[in-house]
mmCIF file of C-alpha atoms and ligand atoms in Angstrom:
data_model
loop_
_atom_site.group_PDB
_atom_site.id
_atom_site.type_symbol
_atom_site.label_atom_id
_atom_site.label_comp_id
_atom_site.label_asym_id
_atom_site.label_seq_id
_atom_site.Cartn_x
_atom_site.Cartn_y
_atom_site.Cartn_z
ATOM 1 C CA UNK A 1026 122.561 -14.266 130.318
ATOM 2 C CA UNK A 1027 125.215 -16.996 129.295
ATOM 3 C CA UNK A 1028 126.722 -16.954 125.736
ATOM 4 C CA UNK A 1029 125.903 -21.061 125.314
ATOM 5 C CA UNK A 1030 122.992 -21.913 123.147
ATOM 6 C CA UNK A 1031 120.403 -25.232 123.319
ATOM 7 C CA UNK A 1032 122.746 -26.864 121.084
ATOM 8 C CA UNK A 1033 125.744 -26.123 123.321
ATOM 9 C CA UNK A 1034 124.149 -27.489 126.082
ATOM 10 C CA UNK A 1035 123.362 -31.074 124.511
ATOM 11 C CA UNK A 1036 126.710 -31.596 122.542
ATOM 12 C CA UNK A 1037 128.579 -30.517 126.027
ATOM 13 C CA UNK A 1038 126.166 -32.939 128.122
ATOM 14 C CA UNK A 1039 128.218 -35.712 129.626
ATOM 15 C CA UNK A 1040 131.757 -33.870 128.824
ATOM 16 C CA UNK A 1041 134.385 -36.632 128.361
ATOM 17 C CA UNK A 1042 131.893 -39.386 128.780
ATOM 18 C CA UNK A 1043 131.014 -41.305 126.091
ATOM 19 C CA UNK A 1044 127.566 -40.462 125.299
ATOM 20 C CA UNK A 1045 126.212 -44.124 125.663
ATOM 21 C CA UNK A 1046 127.816 -44.170 129.231
ATOM 22 C CA UNK A 1047 126.402 -41.041 130.862
ATOM 23 C CA UNK A 1048 123.413 -42.690 132.305
ATOM 24 C CA UNK A 1049 125.557 -45.339 134.537
ATOM 25 C CA UNK A 1050 128.065 -42.493 135.187
ATOM 26 C CA UNK A 1051 125.022 -40.582 137.029
ATOM 27 C CA UNK A 1052 123.898 -44.015 138.552
ATOM 28 C CA UNK A 1053 127.783 -44.143 139.978
ATOM 29 C CA UNK A 1054 127.672 -40.631 140.716
ATOM 30 C CA UNK A 1055 124.419 -40.744 142.935
ATOM 31 C CA UNK A 1056 125.382 -43.856 144.859
ATOM 32 C CA UNK A 1057 128.495 -41.912 146.331
ATOM 33 C CA UNK A 1058 125.945 -39.794 148.084
ATOM 34 C CA UNK A 1059 123.972 -39.890 151.353
ATOM 35 C CA UNK A 1060 120.355 -40.009 149.459
ATOM 36 C CA UNK A 1061 121.389 -43.132 147.741
ATOM 37 C CA UNK A 1062 122.833 -44.897 150.887
ATOM 38 C CA UNK A 1063 126.625 -43.644 150.223
ATOM 39 C CA UNK A 1064 129.235 -42.947 152.792
ATOM 40 C CA UNK A 1065 131.444 -40.178 153.638
ATOM 41 C CA UNK A 1066 134.424 -42.171 153.674
ATOM 42 C CA UNK A 1067 133.980 -43.741 150.080
ATOM 43 C CA UNK A 1068 133.497 -40.108 148.521
ATOM 44 C CA UNK A 1069 136.601 -39.094 150.050
ATOM 45 C CA UNK A 1070 138.728 -42.134 148.938
ATOM 46 C CA UNK A 1071 137.202 -41.568 145.416
ATOM 47 C CA UNK A 1072 137.443 -38.023 145.408
ATOM 48 C CA UNK A 1073 138.698 -38.175 142.176
ATOM 49 C CA UNK A 1074 136.204 -40.241 140.316
ATOM 50 C CA UNK A 1075 133.164 -38.785 142.106
ATOM 51 C CA UNK A 1076 134.535 -35.068 141.410
ATOM 52 C CA UNK A 1077 135.718 -35.566 137.726
ATOM 53 C CA UNK A 1078 131.796 -37.582 137.163
ATOM 54 C CA UNK A 1079 130.217 -34.621 138.571
ATOM 55 C CA UNK A 1080 131.888 -31.742 136.211
ATOM 56 C CA UNK A 1081 131.613 -33.962 133.355
ATOM 57 C CA UNK A 1082 127.947 -34.532 133.591
ATOM 58 C CA UNK A 1083 127.320 -30.605 134.894
ATOM 59 C CA UNK A 1084 129.655 -28.426 132.979
ATOM 60 C CA UNK A 1085 127.723 -27.786 129.910
ATOM 61 C CA UNK A 1086 124.489 -26.834 132.282
ATOM 62 C CA UNK A 1087 126.751 -24.540 134.507
ATOM 63 C CA UNK A 1088 128.187 -22.652 131.411
ATOM 64 C CA UNK A 1089 124.262 -22.466 129.688
ATOM 65 C CA UNK A 1090 122.763 -21.434 132.884
ATOM 66 C CA UNK A 1091 125.449 -19.286 134.853
ATOM 67 C CA UNK A 1092 127.978 -18.244 132.188
ATOM 68 C CA UNK A 1093 131.822 -18.557 132.454
ATOM 69 C CA UNK A 1094 132.519 -17.954 135.955
ATOM 70 C CA UNK A 1095 130.847 -20.757 138.293
ATOM 71 C CA UNK A 1096 130.771 -19.335 141.531
ATOM 72 C CA UNK A 1097 128.433 -17.234 143.356
ATOM 73 C CA UNK A 1098 128.433 -13.559 144.995
ATOM 74 C CA UNK A 1099 127.570 -10.939 147.484
ATOM 75 C CA UNK A 1100 125.210 -8.414 145.514
ATOM 76 C CA UNK A 1101 124.612 -4.714 145.949
ATOM 77 C CA UNK A 1102 121.040 -3.550 144.988
ATOM 78 C CA UNK A 1103 121.170 -2.307 141.325
ATOM 79 C CA UNK A 1104 123.870 -4.428 140.321
ATOM 80 C CA UNK A 1105 123.233 -7.461 138.137
ATOM 81 C CA UNK A 1106 124.524 -10.991 138.769
ATOM 82 C CA UNK A 1107 127.247 -10.954 135.956
ATOM 83 C CA UNK A 1108 128.607 -7.300 137.229
ATOM 84 C CA UNK A 1109 128.652 -8.884 141.241
ATOM 85 C CA UNK A 1110 130.338 -11.929 139.759
ATOM 86 C CA UNK A 1111 133.240 -9.660 138.086
ATOM 87 C CA UNK A 1112 132.877 -7.481 141.082
ATOM 88 C CA UNK A 1113 133.642 -10.614 143.249
ATOM 89 C CA UNK A 1114 136.836 -11.692 141.375
ATOM 90 C CA UNK A 1115 138.237 -8.176 141.156
ATOM 91 C CA UNK A 1116 138.095 -8.285 145.185
ATOM 92 C CA UNK A 1117 140.153 -11.189 145.408
ATOM 93 C CA UNK A 1118 142.926 -9.340 143.078
ATOM 94 C CA UNK A 1119 142.857 -6.450 145.229
ATOM 95 C CA UNK A 1120 143.172 -8.342 148.113
ATOM 96 C CA UNK A 1121 146.251 -10.175 146.778
ATOM 97 C CA UNK A 1122 147.827 -7.088 145.628
ATOM 98 C CA UNK A 1123 148.290 -8.384 142.077
ATOM 99 C CA UNK A 1124 150.759 -6.572 140.058
ATOM 100 C CA UNK A 1125 151.518 -6.358 136.465
ATOM 101 C CA UNK A 1126 154.226 -9.569 135.813
ATOM 102 C CA UNK A 1127 152.918 -11.202 138.658
ATOM 103 C CA UNK A 1128 152.769 -15.051 137.850
ATOM 104 C CA UNK A 1129 149.468 -16.594 139.865
ATOM 105 C CA UNK A 1130 147.908 -19.828 140.072
ATOM 106 C CA UNK A 1131 144.153 -20.269 140.262
ATOM 107 C CA UNK A 1132 143.394 -23.653 142.154
ATOM 108 C CA UNK A 1133 140.175 -25.323 140.356
ATOM 109 C CA UNK A 1134 139.627 -22.976 137.925
ATOM 110 C CA UNK A 1135 136.482 -24.398 136.060
ATOM 111 C CA UNK A 1136 136.838 -23.257 132.614
ATOM 112 C CA UNK A 1137 138.571 -20.025 133.460
ATOM 113 C CA UNK A 1138 136.366 -17.490 133.451
ATOM 114 C CA UNK A 1139 137.808 -15.516 136.794
ATOM 115 C CA UNK A 1140 140.985 -16.782 135.264
ATOM 116 C CA UNK A 1141 140.411 -14.463 132.322
ATOM 117 C CA UNK A 1142 138.876 -11.591 134.276
ATOM 118 C CA UNK A 1143 141.648 -11.612 136.676
ATOM 119 C CA UNK A 1144 144.551 -11.668 134.080
ATOM 120 C CA UNK A 1145 143.089 -8.860 132.255
ATOM 121 C CA UNK A 1146 141.835 -6.977 135.449
ATOM 122 C CA UNK A 1147 145.354 -7.077 137.030
ATOM 123 C CA UNK A 1148 147.845 -7.496 133.969
ATOM 124 C CA UNK A 1149 148.944 -10.723 135.426
ATOM 125 C CA UNK A 1150 149.939 -14.551 133.945
ATOM 126 C CA UNK A 1151 147.547 -16.842 135.664
ATOM 127 C CA UNK A 1152 147.681 -20.780 135.463
ATOM 128 C CA UNK A 1153 144.597 -22.536 135.933
ATOM 129 C CA UNK A 1154 145.082 -25.675 137.891
ATOM 130 C CA UNK A 1155 142.001 -28.107 137.236
ATOM 131 C CA UNK A 1156 142.007 -32.023 137.158
ATOM 132 C CA UNK A 1157 138.830 -31.992 134.609
ATOM 133 C CA UNK A 1158 139.996 -32.549 131.374
ATOM 134 C CA UNK A 1159 136.903 -31.389 129.498
ATOM 135 C CA UNK A 1160 136.796 -28.096 131.514
ATOM 136 C CA UNK A 1161 140.145 -27.710 130.800
ATOM 137 C CA UNK A 1162 139.640 -28.159 126.659
ATOM 138 C CA UNK A 1163 136.541 -25.467 127.154
ATOM 139 C CA UNK A 1164 138.942 -23.493 128.949
ATOM 140 C CA UNK A 1165 141.432 -23.289 126.119
ATOM 141 C CA UNK A 1166 138.927 -22.553 123.505
ATOM 142 C CA UNK A 1167 138.092 -19.517 125.382
ATOM 143 C CA UNK A 1168 141.365 -18.197 126.441
ATOM 144 C CA UNK A 1169 141.729 -18.090 122.760
ATOM 145 C CA UNK A 1170 138.907 -16.493 121.954
ATOM 146 C CA UNK A 1171 139.375 -13.686 124.839
ATOM 147 C CA UNK A 1172 143.107 -13.221 123.283
ATOM 148 C CA UNK A 1173 144.689 -14.404 126.433
ATOM 149 C CA UNK A 1174 145.875 -17.815 125.931
ATOM 150 C CA UNK A 1175 149.486 -16.440 125.500
ATOM 151 C CA UNK A 1176 149.884 -15.164 129.135
ATOM 152 C CA UNK A 1177 147.508 -17.433 130.815
ATOM 153 C CA UNK A 1178 147.331 -21.735 130.633
ATOM 154 C CA UNK A 1179 145.974 -24.560 131.759
ATOM 155 C CA UNK A 1180 147.372 -27.736 133.918
ATOM 156 C CA UNK A 1181 145.404 -30.677 134.525
ATOM 157 C CA UNK A 1182 146.321 -31.820 137.695
ATOM 158 C CA UNK A 1183 145.380 -32.643 141.226
ATOM 159 C CA UNK A 1184 145.146 -29.878 143.641
ATOM 160 C CA UNK A 1185 145.933 -32.196 146.230
ATOM 161 C CA UNK A 1186 149.789 -33.297 144.494
ATOM 162 C CA UNK A 1187 150.595 -30.311 142.311
ATOM 163 C CA UNK A 1188 153.383 -30.553 139.508
ATOM 164 C CA UNK A 1189 154.701 -27.053 140.423
ATOM 165 C CA UNK A 1190 158.121 -26.777 142.089
ATOM 166 C CA UNK A 1191 158.058 -25.312 145.591
ATOM 167 C CA UNK A 1192 158.472 -21.246 146.186
ATOM 168 C CA UNK A 1193 156.718 -20.851 142.082
ATOM 169 C CA UNK A 1194 153.688 -18.400 142.794
ATOM 170 C CA UNK A 1195 153.584 -14.989 143.548
ATOM 171 C CA UNK A 1196 149.981 -15.191 144.518
ATOM 172 C CA UNK A 1197 147.502 -18.229 144.915
ATOM 173 C CA UNK A 1198 143.654 -18.025 144.657
ATOM 174 C CA UNK A 1199 140.755 -20.579 144.876
ATOM 175 C CA UNK A 1200 137.107 -19.624 144.156
ATOM 176 C CA UNK A 1201 134.608 -22.213 145.531
ATOM 177 C CA UNK A 1202 137.005 -25.054 144.660
ATOM 178 C CA UNK A 1203 139.163 -26.565 147.576
ATOM 179 C CA UNK A 1204 135.770 -27.510 148.929
ATOM 180 C CA UNK A 1205 136.111 -30.677 146.789
ATOM 181 C CA UNK A 1206 139.250 -31.552 148.756
ATOM 182 C CA UNK A 1207 139.145 -34.741 150.747
ATOM 183 C CA UNK A 1208 141.299 -33.168 153.244
ATOM 184 C CA UNK A 1209 141.643 -29.302 153.799
ATOM 185 C CA UNK A 1210 145.268 -29.642 155.655
ATOM 186 C CA UNK A 1211 146.637 -31.685 152.641
ATOM 187 C CA UNK A 1212 145.271 -29.450 150.121
ATOM 188 C CA UNK A 1213 146.339 -25.920 151.793
ATOM 189 C CA UNK A 1214 150.008 -27.540 152.440
ATOM 190 C CA UNK A 1215 150.141 -28.275 148.607
ATOM 191 C CA UNK A 1216 149.135 -24.433 148.167
ATOM 192 C CA UNK A 1217 151.674 -23.176 151.071
ATOM 193 C CA UNK A 1218 154.563 -25.194 149.044
ATOM 194 C CA UNK A 1219 154.191 -23.715 145.686
ATOM 195 C CA UNK A 1220 153.702 -20.287 146.800
ATOM 196 C CA UNK A 1221 156.624 -17.977 147.113
ATOM 197 C CA UNK A 1222 157.392 -17.196 151.146
ATOM 198 C CA UNK A 1223 155.743 -13.599 151.771
ATOM 199 C CA UNK A 1224 153.229 -13.963 149.157
ATOM 200 C CA UNK A 1225 149.289 -14.515 149.763
ATOM 201 C CA UNK A 1226 146.846 -17.220 149.122
ATOM 202 C CA UNK A 1227 142.988 -15.790 149.167
ATOM 203 C CA UNK A 1228 140.058 -17.935 148.853
ATOM 204 C CA UNK A 1229 136.327 -18.365 148.638
ATOM 205 C CA UNK A 1230 135.549 -21.610 150.386
ATOM 206 C CA UNK A 1231 131.810 -23.432 150.599
ATOM 207 C CA UNK A 1232 131.591 -23.951 154.448
ATOM 208 C CA UNK A 1233 128.861 -24.764 157.076
ATOM 209 C CA UNK A 1234 128.563 -21.652 159.372
ATOM 210 C CA UNK A 1235 128.429 -21.616 163.268
ATOM 211 C CA UNK A 1236 124.348 -21.702 162.573
ATOM 212 C CA UNK A 1237 124.558 -25.272 161.447
ATOM 213 C CA UNK A 1238 123.626 -27.644 163.866
ATOM 214 C CA UNK A 1239 124.746 -31.368 163.535
ATOM 215 C CA UNK A 1240 122.278 -33.060 165.410
ATOM 216 C CA UNK A 1241 119.226 -31.140 163.336
ATOM 217 C CA UNK A 1242 118.230 -33.673 161.061
ATOM 218 C CA UNK A 1243 116.749 -31.195 159.028
ATOM 219 C CA UNK A 1244 120.212 -28.888 158.724
ATOM 220 C CA UNK A 1245 122.019 -32.463 157.651
ATOM 221 C CA UNK A 1246 119.195 -33.205 155.071
ATOM 222 C CA UNK A 1247 120.125 -29.533 153.748
ATOM 223 C CA UNK A 1248 124.116 -30.539 153.736
ATOM 224 C CA UNK A 1249 123.382 -33.670 152.091
ATOM 225 C CA UNK A 1250 121.183 -32.223 149.319
ATOM 226 C CA UNK A 1251 124.130 -29.384 148.700
ATOM 227 C CA UNK A 1252 127.101 -32.604 148.526
ATOM 228 C CA UNK A 1253 124.669 -34.449 146.206
ATOM 229 C CA UNK A 1254 124.206 -31.668 143.901
ATOM 230 C CA UNK A 1255 127.673 -30.125 143.894
ATOM 231 C CA UNK A 1256 130.278 -33.265 144.151
ATOM 232 C CA UNK A 1257 131.291 -32.697 147.685
ATOM 233 C CA UNK A 1258 132.838 -35.288 149.821
ATOM 234 C CA UNK A 1259 131.899 -33.293 153.087
ATOM 235 C CA UNK A 1260 131.218 -29.754 153.678
ATOM 236 C CA UNK A 1261 133.655 -28.136 156.095
ATOM 237 C CA UNK A 1262 132.694 -25.846 158.718
ATOM 238 C CA UNK A 1263 134.422 -22.340 158.819
ATOM 239 C CA UNK A 1264 136.526 -23.132 161.924
ATOM 240 C CA UNK A 1265 138.097 -26.539 160.129
ATOM 241 C CA UNK A 1266 139.006 -24.311 157.409
ATOM 242 C CA UNK A 1267 140.619 -21.675 159.737
ATOM 243 C CA UNK A 1268 142.350 -24.587 161.491
ATOM 244 C CA UNK A 1269 143.516 -26.039 158.279
ATOM 245 C CA UNK A 1270 145.358 -22.771 157.093
ATOM 246 C CA UNK A 1271 146.885 -22.616 160.418
ATOM 247 C CA UNK A 1272 148.195 -26.274 160.446
ATOM 248 C CA UNK A 1273 149.289 -25.896 156.627
ATOM 249 C CA UNK A 1274 151.492 -23.372 158.230
ATOM 250 C CA UNK A 1275 149.580 -19.955 156.954
ATOM 251 C CA UNK A 1276 149.687 -16.726 158.751
ATOM 252 C CA UNK A 1277 145.944 -15.562 158.587
ATOM 253 C CA UNK A 1278 145.667 -12.023 157.648
ATOM 254 C CA UNK A 1279 141.676 -11.430 157.764
ATOM 255 C CA UNK A 1280 138.717 -13.850 157.433
ATOM 256 C CA UNK A 1281 134.688 -13.159 157.125
ATOM 257 C CA UNK A 1282 131.799 -14.923 155.657
ATOM 258 C CA UNK A 1283 130.947 -12.185 153.028
ATOM 259 C CA UNK A 1284 127.858 -13.424 153.078
ATOM 260 C CA UNK A 1285 126.919 -11.574 156.064
ATOM 261 C CA UNK A 1286 126.199 -8.114 155.259
ATOM 262 C CA UNK A 1287 125.306 -8.711 151.574
ATOM 263 C CA UNK A 1288 122.414 -6.287 150.800
ATOM 264 C CA UNK A 1289 121.008 -8.714 148.505
ATOM 265 C CA UNK A 1290 121.439 -12.790 149.645
ATOM 266 C CA UNK A 1291 123.804 -14.694 147.218
ATOM 267 C CA UNK A 1292 121.341 -17.322 146.600
ATOM 268 C CA UNK A 1293 118.677 -14.937 145.035
ATOM 269 C CA UNK A 1294 119.166 -16.060 141.628
ATOM 270 C CA UNK A 1295 118.258 -19.605 142.213
ATOM 271 C CA UNK A 1296 115.148 -18.524 144.793
ATOM 272 C CA UNK A 1297 112.160 -19.366 142.815
ATOM 273 C CA UNK A 1298 110.413 -16.335 143.989
ATOM 274 C CA UNK A 1299 112.976 -14.168 142.303
ATOM 275 C CA UNK A 1300 112.447 -13.074 138.594
ATOM 276 C CA UNK A 1301 115.188 -11.711 136.697
ATOM 277 C CA UNK A 1302 115.281 -11.079 132.880
ATOM 278 C CA UNK A 1303 119.249 -10.679 132.802
ATOM 279 C CA UNK A 1304 119.471 -14.506 134.420
ATOM 280 C CA UNK A 1305 116.377 -15.508 133.323
ATOM 281 C CA UNK A 1306 117.511 -19.539 132.950
ATOM 282 C CA UNK A 1307 118.272 -19.423 136.633
ATOM 283 C CA UNK A 1308 114.845 -18.284 137.277
ATOM 284 C CA UNK A 1309 111.962 -20.941 138.274
ATOM 285 C CA UNK A 1310 110.187 -20.271 134.695
ATOM 286 C CA UNK A 1311 113.541 -20.517 132.730
ATOM 287 C CA UNK A 1312 114.652 -24.072 134.858
ATOM 288 C CA UNK A 1313 111.271 -25.356 134.048
ATOM 289 C CA UNK A 1314 111.756 -24.384 130.103
ATOM 290 C CA UNK A 1315 115.171 -25.876 130.591
ATOM 291 C CA UNK A 1316 113.879 -29.192 132.082
ATOM 292 C CA UNK A 1317 111.562 -29.797 129.430
ATOM 293 C CA UNK A 1318 114.028 -28.752 126.325
ATOM 294 C CA UNK A 1319 116.429 -31.577 128.147
ATOM 295 C CA UNK A 1320 113.733 -33.960 128.117
ATOM 296 C CA UNK A 1321 112.866 -33.153 124.720
ATOM 297 C CA UNK A 1322 116.747 -33.473 123.405
ATOM 298 C CA UNK A 1323 116.578 -36.624 125.376
ATOM 299 C CA UNK A 1324 113.849 -37.913 123.816
ATOM 300 C CA UNK A 1325 115.028 -37.103 120.035
ATOM 301 C CA UNK A 1326 118.638 -38.679 120.733
ATOM 302 C CA UNK A 1327 120.594 -35.245 120.852
ATOM 303 C CA UNK A 1328 121.310 -35.126 124.578
ATOM 304 C CA UNK A 1329 122.476 -38.760 126.079
ATOM 305 C CA UNK A 1330 120.342 -40.395 128.402
ATOM 306 C CA UNK A 1331 120.659 -39.702 131.878
ATOM 307 C CA UNK A 1332 120.629 -35.866 131.224
ATOM 308 C CA UNK A 1333 117.388 -35.362 132.784
ATOM 309 C CA UNK A 1334 118.555 -37.347 135.728
ATOM 310 C CA UNK A 1335 121.244 -34.617 135.709
ATOM 311 C CA UNK A 1336 119.150 -31.941 135.217
ATOM 312 C CA UNK A 1337 117.110 -33.071 138.353
ATOM 313 C CA UNK A 1338 120.178 -33.681 140.964
ATOM 314 C CA UNK A 1339 121.007 -29.811 139.902
ATOM 315 C CA UNK A 1340 117.628 -28.783 140.728
ATOM 316 C CA UNK A 1341 117.894 -30.426 144.202
ATOM 317 C CA UNK A 1342 121.329 -28.527 144.355
ATOM 318 C CA UNK A 1343 119.732 -25.212 143.764
ATOM 319 C CA UNK A 1344 116.900 -26.003 146.283
ATOM 320 C CA UNK A 1345 119.434 -27.164 149.183
ATOM 321 C CA UNK A 1346 121.668 -24.470 148.398
ATOM 322 C CA UNK A 1347 118.501 -21.340 148.801
ATOM 323 C CA UNK A 1348 117.367 -23.621 151.935
ATOM 324 C CA UNK A 1349 121.208 -23.526 153.303
ATOM 325 C CA UNK A 1350 121.143 -19.783 152.693
ATOM 326 C CA UNK A 1351 118.005 -18.878 154.036
ATOM 327 C CA UNK A 1352 118.875 -20.493 157.171
ATOM 328 C CA UNK A 1353 122.200 -18.773 157.176
ATOM 329 C CA UNK A 1354 123.649 -22.332 158.267
ATOM 330 C CA UNK A 1355 125.913 -22.544 154.724
ATOM 331 C CA UNK A 1356 128.140 -20.155 152.913
ATOM 332 C CA UNK A 1357 130.006 -20.223 149.810
ATOM 333 C CA UNK A 1358 132.004 -17.237 150.142
ATOM 334 C CA UNK A 1359 133.634 -17.624 153.649
ATOM 335 C CA UNK A 1360 136.558 -15.465 152.427
ATOM 336 C CA UNK A 1361 140.418 -15.467 153.746
ATOM 337 C CA UNK A 1362 143.820 -13.671 153.142
ATOM 338 C CA UNK A 1363 146.481 -15.674 154.538
ATOM 339 C CA UNK A 1364 150.441 -15.425 153.951
ATOM 340 C CA UNK A 1365 153.058 -17.947 153.914
ATOM 341 C CA UNK A 1366 155.699 -16.452 156.101
ATOM 342 C CA UNK A 1367 159.195 -15.549 155.049
ATOM 343 C CA UNK A 1368 160.720 -17.974 157.411
ATOM 344 C CA UNK A 1369 159.687 -20.881 158.313
ATOM 345 C CA UNK A 1370 161.052 -24.186 158.806
ATOM 346 C CA UNK A 1371 158.362 -26.733 157.399
HETATM 347 C C1 LIG B 324 132.595 -25.014 141.390
HETATM 348 S S1 LIG B 324 134.062 -25.150 140.513
HETATM 349 C C2 LIG B 324 134.456 -23.467 140.168
HETATM 350 C C3 LIG B 324 135.514 -23.246 139.316
HETATM 351 C C4 LIG B 324 135.883 -21.590 138.746
HETATM 352 N N1 LIG B 324 136.872 -21.781 140.119
HETATM 353 C C5 LIG B 324 134.886 -20.907 139.145
HETATM 354 O O1 LIG B 324 134.968 -20.132 139.665
HETATM 355 O O2 LIG B 324 134.779 -20.669 137.898
HETATM 356 C C6 LIG B 324 135.215 -26.210 141.109
HETATM 357 C C7 LIG B 324 136.443 -26.512 140.334
HETATM 358 O O3 LIG B 324 137.364 -27.189 141.041
HETATM 359 C C8 LIG B 324 137.582 -28.071 140.179
HETATM 360 N N2 LIG B 324 138.510 -29.293 141.027
HETATM 361 C C9 LIG B 324 138.042 -30.275 142.139
HETATM 362 N N3 LIG B 324 138.474 -30.641 142.569
HETATM 363 C C10 LIG B 324 139.971 -30.778 142.148
HETATM 364 C C11 LIG B 324 140.791 -31.522 142.150
HETATM 365 N N4 LIG B 324 141.077 -32.663 143.369
HETATM 366 N N5 LIG B 324 142.374 -30.796 141.794
HETATM 367 C C12 LIG B 324 142.329 -29.652 140.567
HETATM 368 N N6 LIG B 324 140.693 -28.865 140.215
HETATM 369 C C13 LIG B 324 139.779 -29.499 140.945
HETATM 370 C C14 LIG B 324 136.643 -28.691 139.617
HETATM 371 O O4 LIG B 324 137.064 -29.547 138.151
HETATM 372 C C15 LIG B 324 136.303 -27.318 138.870
HETATM 373 O O5 LIG B 324 136.815 -26.715 137.944
#
């Protein structure tokens, strides 16, 4: 269970958006999406505004329900959600061969849950790159509490245009973040640029799988539900991501959809038929309680107007994610390990 309480949820709602402007921010955010007549090109052209609005609106809900790491994980029987999340982070560190002293970049780092875990697990210094100011302010507080503020830091910038010199990092990873990029090749090229030659980039990407049929209305509805519920311009296919890596200059060492073969499904915590005391807030009853609590907090003025609307598009996200997972048309864990070759004329 997350450590954030009800008052943390209420006070963080809206992030850096003025409390009186939260409702209009929700309306503007919704208009970017298909369900409200929005177009993919507009979402891509305005990705900074769309994604930042999304994370200002949802971060305190994420922290309340999910904890400090905002990602899914494959899961073994007998493993708690929290344990599976940490193991998924350790897996990246092992794949990247992180060693004490390495200078590592976390692309799209959220409030830094994975960054703190990976830095402690591997004795490395991790820089978290994030374009959302509110998340960085939360991350700095949590880094201080965890005692990693001397070795880890945050940089506020867009991963499409990073403020780092080339050949700067010993390793780069991205966890469920580069799916927000309007263009995968552009984003991977930036990662390639800042990585030292011979070193690796590993990621978990959100993707549509080969089972997704673009001509199937039901599939398209699920995809649009995930896009609005999760602040995405357009969910790419696994093949598009793989192609984009190669176009950016990477040599792909191995790749796999880790959802395939997971003993327990990654979407289980959000599945309404599942009950768990340790992740109670994500269960159907937990979400029902949160919904009513947010309604009450909004009514008495402790949460800004528009908070219930945020809760409701997150609910839609949860349902679409479970549907996408069950039908195996969507994965949040398309893993790849890619190397920047030593000699390359790019
Ligand atoms: C689903 S969250 C994952 C956060 C983190 N990796 C984790 O697992 O806890 C996606 C993150 O990507 C960040 N992000 C999205 N677009 C970005 C951009 N253009 N530049 C930098 N960060 C971005 C968001 O602000 C958010 O922190």
